PDB file of C-alpha atoms in Angstrom:
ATOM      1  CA  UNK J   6      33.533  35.168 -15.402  1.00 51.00           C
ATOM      2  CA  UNK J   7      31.078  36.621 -12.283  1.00 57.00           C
ATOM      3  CA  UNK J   8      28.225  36.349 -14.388  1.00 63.00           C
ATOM      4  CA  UNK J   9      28.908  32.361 -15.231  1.00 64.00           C
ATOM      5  CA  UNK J  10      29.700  32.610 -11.514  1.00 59.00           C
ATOM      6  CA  UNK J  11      26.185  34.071 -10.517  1.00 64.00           C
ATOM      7  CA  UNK J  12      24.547  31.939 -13.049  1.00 64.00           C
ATOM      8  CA  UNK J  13      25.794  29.234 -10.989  1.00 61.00           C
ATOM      9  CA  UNK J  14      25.077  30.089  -8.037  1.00 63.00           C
ATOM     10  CA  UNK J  15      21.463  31.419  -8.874  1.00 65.00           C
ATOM     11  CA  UNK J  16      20.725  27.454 -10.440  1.00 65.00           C
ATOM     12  CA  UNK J  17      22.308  25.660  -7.368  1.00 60.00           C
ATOM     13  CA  UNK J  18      20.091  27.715  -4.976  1.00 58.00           C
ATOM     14  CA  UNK J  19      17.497  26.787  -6.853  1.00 65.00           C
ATOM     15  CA  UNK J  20      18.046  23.520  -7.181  1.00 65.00           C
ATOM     16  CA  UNK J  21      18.509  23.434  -3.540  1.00 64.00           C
ATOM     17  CA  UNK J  22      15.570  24.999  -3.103  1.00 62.00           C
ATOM     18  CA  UNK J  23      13.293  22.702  -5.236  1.00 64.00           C
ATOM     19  CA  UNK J  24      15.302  19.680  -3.391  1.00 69.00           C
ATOM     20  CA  UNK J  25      13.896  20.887  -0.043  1.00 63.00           C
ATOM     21  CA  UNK J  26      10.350  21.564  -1.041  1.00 69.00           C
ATOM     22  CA  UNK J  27      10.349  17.827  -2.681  1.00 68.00           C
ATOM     23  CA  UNK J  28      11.392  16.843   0.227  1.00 73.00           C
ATOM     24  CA  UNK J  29       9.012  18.187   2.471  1.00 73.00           C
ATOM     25  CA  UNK J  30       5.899  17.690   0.326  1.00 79.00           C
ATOM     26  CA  UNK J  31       4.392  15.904   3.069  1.00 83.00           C
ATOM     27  CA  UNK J  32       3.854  19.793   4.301  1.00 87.00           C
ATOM     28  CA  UNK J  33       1.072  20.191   1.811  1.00 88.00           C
ATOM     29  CA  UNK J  34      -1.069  17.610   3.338  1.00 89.00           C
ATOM     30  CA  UNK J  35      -0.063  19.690   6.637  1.00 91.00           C
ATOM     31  CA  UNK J  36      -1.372  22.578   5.268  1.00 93.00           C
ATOM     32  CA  UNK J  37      -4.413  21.197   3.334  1.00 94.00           C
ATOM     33  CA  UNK J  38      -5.207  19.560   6.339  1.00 95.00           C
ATOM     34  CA  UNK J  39      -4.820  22.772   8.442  1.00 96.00           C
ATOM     35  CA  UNK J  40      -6.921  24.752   6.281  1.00 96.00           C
ATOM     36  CA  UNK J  41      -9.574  22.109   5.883  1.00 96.00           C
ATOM     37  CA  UNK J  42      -9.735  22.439   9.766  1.00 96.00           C
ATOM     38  CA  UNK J  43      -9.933  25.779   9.967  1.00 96.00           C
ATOM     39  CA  UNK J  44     -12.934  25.848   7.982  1.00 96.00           C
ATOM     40  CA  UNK J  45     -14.532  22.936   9.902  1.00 94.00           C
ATOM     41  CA  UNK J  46     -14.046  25.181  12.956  1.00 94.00           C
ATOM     42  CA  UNK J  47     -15.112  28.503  11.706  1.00 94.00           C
ATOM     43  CA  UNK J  48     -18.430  26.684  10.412  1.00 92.00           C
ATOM     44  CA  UNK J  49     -18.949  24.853  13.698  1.00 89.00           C
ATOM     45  CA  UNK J  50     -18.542  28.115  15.979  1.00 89.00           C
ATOM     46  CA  UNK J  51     -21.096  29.991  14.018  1.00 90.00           C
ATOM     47  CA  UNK J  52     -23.088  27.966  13.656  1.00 85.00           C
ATOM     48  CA  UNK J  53     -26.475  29.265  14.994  1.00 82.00           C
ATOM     49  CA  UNK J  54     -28.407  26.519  17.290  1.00 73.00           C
ATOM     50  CA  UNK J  55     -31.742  26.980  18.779  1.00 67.00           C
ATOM     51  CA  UNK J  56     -31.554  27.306  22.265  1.00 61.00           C
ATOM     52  CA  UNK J  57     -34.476  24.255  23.045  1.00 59.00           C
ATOM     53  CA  UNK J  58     -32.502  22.454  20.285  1.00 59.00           C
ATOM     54  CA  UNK J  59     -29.504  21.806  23.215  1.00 57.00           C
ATOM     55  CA  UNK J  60     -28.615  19.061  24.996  1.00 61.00           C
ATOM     56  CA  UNK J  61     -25.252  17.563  26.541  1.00 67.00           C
ATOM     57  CA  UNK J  62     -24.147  17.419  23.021  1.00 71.00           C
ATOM     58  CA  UNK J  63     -24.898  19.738  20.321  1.00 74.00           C
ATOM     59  CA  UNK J  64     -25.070  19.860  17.104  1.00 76.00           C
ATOM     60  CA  UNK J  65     -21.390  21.739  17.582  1.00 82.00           C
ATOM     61  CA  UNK J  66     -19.925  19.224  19.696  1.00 83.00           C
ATOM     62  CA  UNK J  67     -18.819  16.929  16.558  1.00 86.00           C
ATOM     63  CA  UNK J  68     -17.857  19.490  13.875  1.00 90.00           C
ATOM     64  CA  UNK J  69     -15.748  21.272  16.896  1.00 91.00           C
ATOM     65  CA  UNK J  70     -14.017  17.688  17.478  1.00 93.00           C
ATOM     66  CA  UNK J  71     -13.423  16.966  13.884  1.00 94.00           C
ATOM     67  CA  UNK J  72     -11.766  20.487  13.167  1.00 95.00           C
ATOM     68  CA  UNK J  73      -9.749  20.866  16.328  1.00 96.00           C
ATOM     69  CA  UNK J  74      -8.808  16.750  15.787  1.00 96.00           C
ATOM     70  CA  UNK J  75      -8.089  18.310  12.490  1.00 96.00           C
ATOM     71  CA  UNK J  76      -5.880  20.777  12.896  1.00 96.00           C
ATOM     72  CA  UNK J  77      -3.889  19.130  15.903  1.00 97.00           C
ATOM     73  CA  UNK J  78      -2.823  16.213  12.787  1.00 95.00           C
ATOM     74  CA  UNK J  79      -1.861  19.115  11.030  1.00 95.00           C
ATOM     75  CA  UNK J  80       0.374  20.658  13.257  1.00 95.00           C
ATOM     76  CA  UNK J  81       2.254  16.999  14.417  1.00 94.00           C
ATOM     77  CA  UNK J  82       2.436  16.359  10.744  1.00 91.00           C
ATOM     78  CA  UNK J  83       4.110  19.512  10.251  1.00 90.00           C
ATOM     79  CA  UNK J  84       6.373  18.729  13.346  1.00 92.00           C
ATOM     80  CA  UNK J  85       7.049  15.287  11.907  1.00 90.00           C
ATOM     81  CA  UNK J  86       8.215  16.146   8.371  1.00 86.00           C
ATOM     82  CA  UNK J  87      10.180  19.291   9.720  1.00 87.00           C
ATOM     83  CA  UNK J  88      12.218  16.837  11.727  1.00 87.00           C
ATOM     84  CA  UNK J  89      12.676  14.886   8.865  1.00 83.00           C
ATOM     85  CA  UNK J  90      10.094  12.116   8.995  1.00 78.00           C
ATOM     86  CA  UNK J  91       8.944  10.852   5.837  1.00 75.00           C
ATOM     87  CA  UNK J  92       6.002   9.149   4.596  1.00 70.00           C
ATOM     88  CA  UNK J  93       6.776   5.772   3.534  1.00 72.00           C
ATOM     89  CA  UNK J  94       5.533   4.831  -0.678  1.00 67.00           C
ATOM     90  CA  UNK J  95       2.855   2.973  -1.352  1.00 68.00           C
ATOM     91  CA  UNK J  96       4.378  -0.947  -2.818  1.00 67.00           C
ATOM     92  CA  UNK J  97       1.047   0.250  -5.222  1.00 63.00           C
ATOM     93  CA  UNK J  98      -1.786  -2.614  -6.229  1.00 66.00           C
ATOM     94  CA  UNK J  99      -1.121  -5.260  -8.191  1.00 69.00           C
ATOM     95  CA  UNK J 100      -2.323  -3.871 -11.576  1.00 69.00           C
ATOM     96  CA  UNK J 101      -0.670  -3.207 -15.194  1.00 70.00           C
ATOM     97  CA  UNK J 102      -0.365   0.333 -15.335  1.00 68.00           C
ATOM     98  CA  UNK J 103       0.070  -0.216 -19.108  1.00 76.00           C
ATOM     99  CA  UNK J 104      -3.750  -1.462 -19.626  1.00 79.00           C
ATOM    100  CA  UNK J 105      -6.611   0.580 -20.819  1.00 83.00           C
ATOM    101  CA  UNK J 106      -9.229   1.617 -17.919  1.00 82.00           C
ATOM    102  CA  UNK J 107     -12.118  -0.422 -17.349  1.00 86.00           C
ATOM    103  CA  UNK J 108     -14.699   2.286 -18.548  1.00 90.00           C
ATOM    104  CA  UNK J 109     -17.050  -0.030 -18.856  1.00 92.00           C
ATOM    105  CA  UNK J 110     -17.599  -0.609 -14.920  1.00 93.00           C
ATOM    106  CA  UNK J 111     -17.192   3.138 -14.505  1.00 93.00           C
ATOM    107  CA  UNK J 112     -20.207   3.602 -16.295  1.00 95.00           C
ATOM    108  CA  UNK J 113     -22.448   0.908 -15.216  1.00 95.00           C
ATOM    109  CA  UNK J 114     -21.528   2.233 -11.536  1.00 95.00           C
ATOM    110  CA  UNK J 115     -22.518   5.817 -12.707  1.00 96.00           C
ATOM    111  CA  UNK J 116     -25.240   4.122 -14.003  1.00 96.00           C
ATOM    112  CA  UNK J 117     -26.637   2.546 -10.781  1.00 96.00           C
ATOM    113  CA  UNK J 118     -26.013   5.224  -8.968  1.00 96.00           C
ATOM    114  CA  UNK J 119     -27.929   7.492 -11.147  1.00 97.00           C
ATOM    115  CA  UNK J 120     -30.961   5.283 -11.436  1.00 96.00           C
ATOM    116  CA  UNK J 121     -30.618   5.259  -7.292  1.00 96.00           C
ATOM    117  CA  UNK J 122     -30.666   8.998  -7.219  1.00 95.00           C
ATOM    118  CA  UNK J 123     -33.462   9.238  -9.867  1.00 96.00           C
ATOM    119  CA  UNK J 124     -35.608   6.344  -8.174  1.00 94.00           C
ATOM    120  CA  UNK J 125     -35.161   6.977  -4.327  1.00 94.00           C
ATOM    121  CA  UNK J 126     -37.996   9.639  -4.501  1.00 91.00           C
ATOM    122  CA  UNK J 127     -40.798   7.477  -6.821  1.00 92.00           C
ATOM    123  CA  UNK J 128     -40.181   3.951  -4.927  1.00 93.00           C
ATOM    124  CA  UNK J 129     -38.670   4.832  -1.962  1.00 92.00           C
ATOM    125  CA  UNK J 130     -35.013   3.455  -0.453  1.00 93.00           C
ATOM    126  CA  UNK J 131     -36.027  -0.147   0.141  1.00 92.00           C
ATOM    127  CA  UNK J 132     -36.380  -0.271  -3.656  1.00 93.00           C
ATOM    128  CA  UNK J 133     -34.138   2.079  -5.215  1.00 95.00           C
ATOM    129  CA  UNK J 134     -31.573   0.680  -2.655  1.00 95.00           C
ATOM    130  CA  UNK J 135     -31.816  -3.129  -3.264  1.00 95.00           C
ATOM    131  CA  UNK J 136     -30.655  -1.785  -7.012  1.00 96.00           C
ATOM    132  CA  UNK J 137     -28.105  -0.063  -5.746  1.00 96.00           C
ATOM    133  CA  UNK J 138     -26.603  -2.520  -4.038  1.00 95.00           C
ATOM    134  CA  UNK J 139     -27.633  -5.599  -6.668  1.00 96.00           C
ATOM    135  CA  UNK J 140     -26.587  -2.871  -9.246  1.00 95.00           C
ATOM    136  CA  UNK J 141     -23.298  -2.215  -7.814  1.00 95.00           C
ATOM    137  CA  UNK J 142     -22.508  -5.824  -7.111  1.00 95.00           C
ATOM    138  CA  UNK J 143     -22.947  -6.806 -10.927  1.00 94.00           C
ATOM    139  CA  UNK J 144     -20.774  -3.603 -12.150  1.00 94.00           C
ATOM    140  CA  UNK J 145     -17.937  -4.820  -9.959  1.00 92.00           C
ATOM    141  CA  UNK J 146     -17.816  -8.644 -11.506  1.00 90.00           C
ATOM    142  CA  UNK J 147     -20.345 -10.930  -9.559  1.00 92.00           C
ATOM    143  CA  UNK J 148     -22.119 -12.716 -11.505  1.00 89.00           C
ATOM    144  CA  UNK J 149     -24.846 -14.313  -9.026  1.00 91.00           C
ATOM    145  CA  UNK J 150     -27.965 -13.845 -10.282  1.00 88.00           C
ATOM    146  CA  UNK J 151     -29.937 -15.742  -8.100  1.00 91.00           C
ATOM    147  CA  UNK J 152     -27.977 -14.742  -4.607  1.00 94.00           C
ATOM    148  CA  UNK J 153     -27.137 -10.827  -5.467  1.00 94.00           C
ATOM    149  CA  UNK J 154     -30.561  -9.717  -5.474  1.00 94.00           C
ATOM    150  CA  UNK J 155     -31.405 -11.626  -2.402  1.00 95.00           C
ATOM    151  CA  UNK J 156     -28.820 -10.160  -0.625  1.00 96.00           C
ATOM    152  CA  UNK J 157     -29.351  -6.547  -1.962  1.00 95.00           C
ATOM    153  CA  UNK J 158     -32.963  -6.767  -1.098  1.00 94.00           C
ATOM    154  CA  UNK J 159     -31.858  -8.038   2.970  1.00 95.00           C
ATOM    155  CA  UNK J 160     -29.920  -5.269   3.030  1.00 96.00           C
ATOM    156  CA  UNK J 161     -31.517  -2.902   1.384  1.00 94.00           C
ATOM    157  CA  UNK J 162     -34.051  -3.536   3.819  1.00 92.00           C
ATOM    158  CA  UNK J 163     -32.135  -3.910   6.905  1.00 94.00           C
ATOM    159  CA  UNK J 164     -30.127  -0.400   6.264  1.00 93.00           C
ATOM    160  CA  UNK J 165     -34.047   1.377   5.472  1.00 91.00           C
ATOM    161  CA  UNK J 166     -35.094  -0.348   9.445  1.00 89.00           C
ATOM    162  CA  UNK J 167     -32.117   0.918  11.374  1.00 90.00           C
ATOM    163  CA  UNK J 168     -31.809   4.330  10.060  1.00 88.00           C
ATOM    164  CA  UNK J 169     -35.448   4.883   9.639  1.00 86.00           C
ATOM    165  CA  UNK J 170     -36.996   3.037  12.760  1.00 86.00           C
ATOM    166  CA  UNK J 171     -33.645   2.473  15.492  1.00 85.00           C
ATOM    167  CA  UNK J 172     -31.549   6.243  14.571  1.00 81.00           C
ATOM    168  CA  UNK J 173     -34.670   7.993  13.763  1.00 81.00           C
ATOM    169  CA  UNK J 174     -33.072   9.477  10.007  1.00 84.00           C
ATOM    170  CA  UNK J 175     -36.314   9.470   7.968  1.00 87.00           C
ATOM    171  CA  UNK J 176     -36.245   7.628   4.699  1.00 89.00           C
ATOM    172  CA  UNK J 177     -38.316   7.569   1.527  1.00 91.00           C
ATOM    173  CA  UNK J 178     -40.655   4.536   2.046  1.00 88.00           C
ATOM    174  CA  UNK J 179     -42.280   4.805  -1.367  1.00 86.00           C
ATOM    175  CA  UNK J 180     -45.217   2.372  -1.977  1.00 83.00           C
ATOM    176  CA  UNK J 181     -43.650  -0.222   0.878  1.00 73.00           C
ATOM    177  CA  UNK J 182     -44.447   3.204   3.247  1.00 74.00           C
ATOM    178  CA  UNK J 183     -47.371   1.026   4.990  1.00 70.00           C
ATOM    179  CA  UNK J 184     -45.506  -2.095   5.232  1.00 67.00           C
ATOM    180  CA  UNK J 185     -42.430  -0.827   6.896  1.00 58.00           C
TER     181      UNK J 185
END
């Protein structure tokens, strides 16, 4: 009879136990998100920087932000779901779970972006990124074909200007190099 007894008492507990930690499985994302910072933070602070490299801001000053931004979510998180705050579910998208995947879209995006990553270097971003962005456009259902490319070329174009020419973050030119 003590050992049905035990038995028992050993399942409820854990039961209980497995109860709690589904429960609080928000804590996970606590601790990922902990960790995750952490790492940001250890990076940032060892990072070595040149000392004519410095300036108000650093190239610490973000990373430091981002893990210490990091880890204070982590902790109220933590604080939140201890005192028994819960996320709230997702309604989900309006999609048939029951349907096959759309692999076809999968791979013309893997597609694009592996002719994007093959073609950056030999024509340069204006290029390779005007069939990115057409490319991307027709994997995901439009079905312009005189107004897509226009569009990916203007901003194909427009992204290669500010980023090259306004933020100073060089860019392959390729053979539009001397136009640009």
């Amino acid at each position: 009879m003590t050992n049905t007894a035990t038995t028992k008492e050993t399942t409820k507990a854990t039961t209980e136990k497995k109860s709690w930690l589904r429960e609080h499985s928000e804590l996970g994302v606590g601790l990922l998100l902990f960790a995750i910072g952490v790492l940001v933070l250890t990076d940032a602070l060892t990072m070595t920087v040149d000392i004519a490299q410095r300036g108000p801001v650093g190239p610490k000053t973000v990373p430091v932000l981002v893990g210490a931004g990091l880890l204070v979510v982590a902790v109220l998180l933590a604080i939140d779901v201890l005192r028994g705050g819960r996320g709230e579910s997702e309604g989900g998208e309006d999609i048939d779970l029951s349907e096959p995947s759309d692999w076809r879209t999968v791979l013309l995006l893997a597609g694009v972006f592996l002719a994007f990553a093959v073609l950056i270097g030999p024509v340069g971003f204006p290029v390779s990124g005007a069939l990115l962005f057409w490319g991307a456009a027709y994997a995901l259902g439009s079905r312009h074909l005189h107004r897509d490319p226009l569009i990916a070329a203007g901003l194909s174009l427009l992204t290669y200007v500010v980023f090259n020419n306004l933020l100073g973050v060089p860019l392959p030119g390729g053979p539009l190099m001397g136009v640009l």
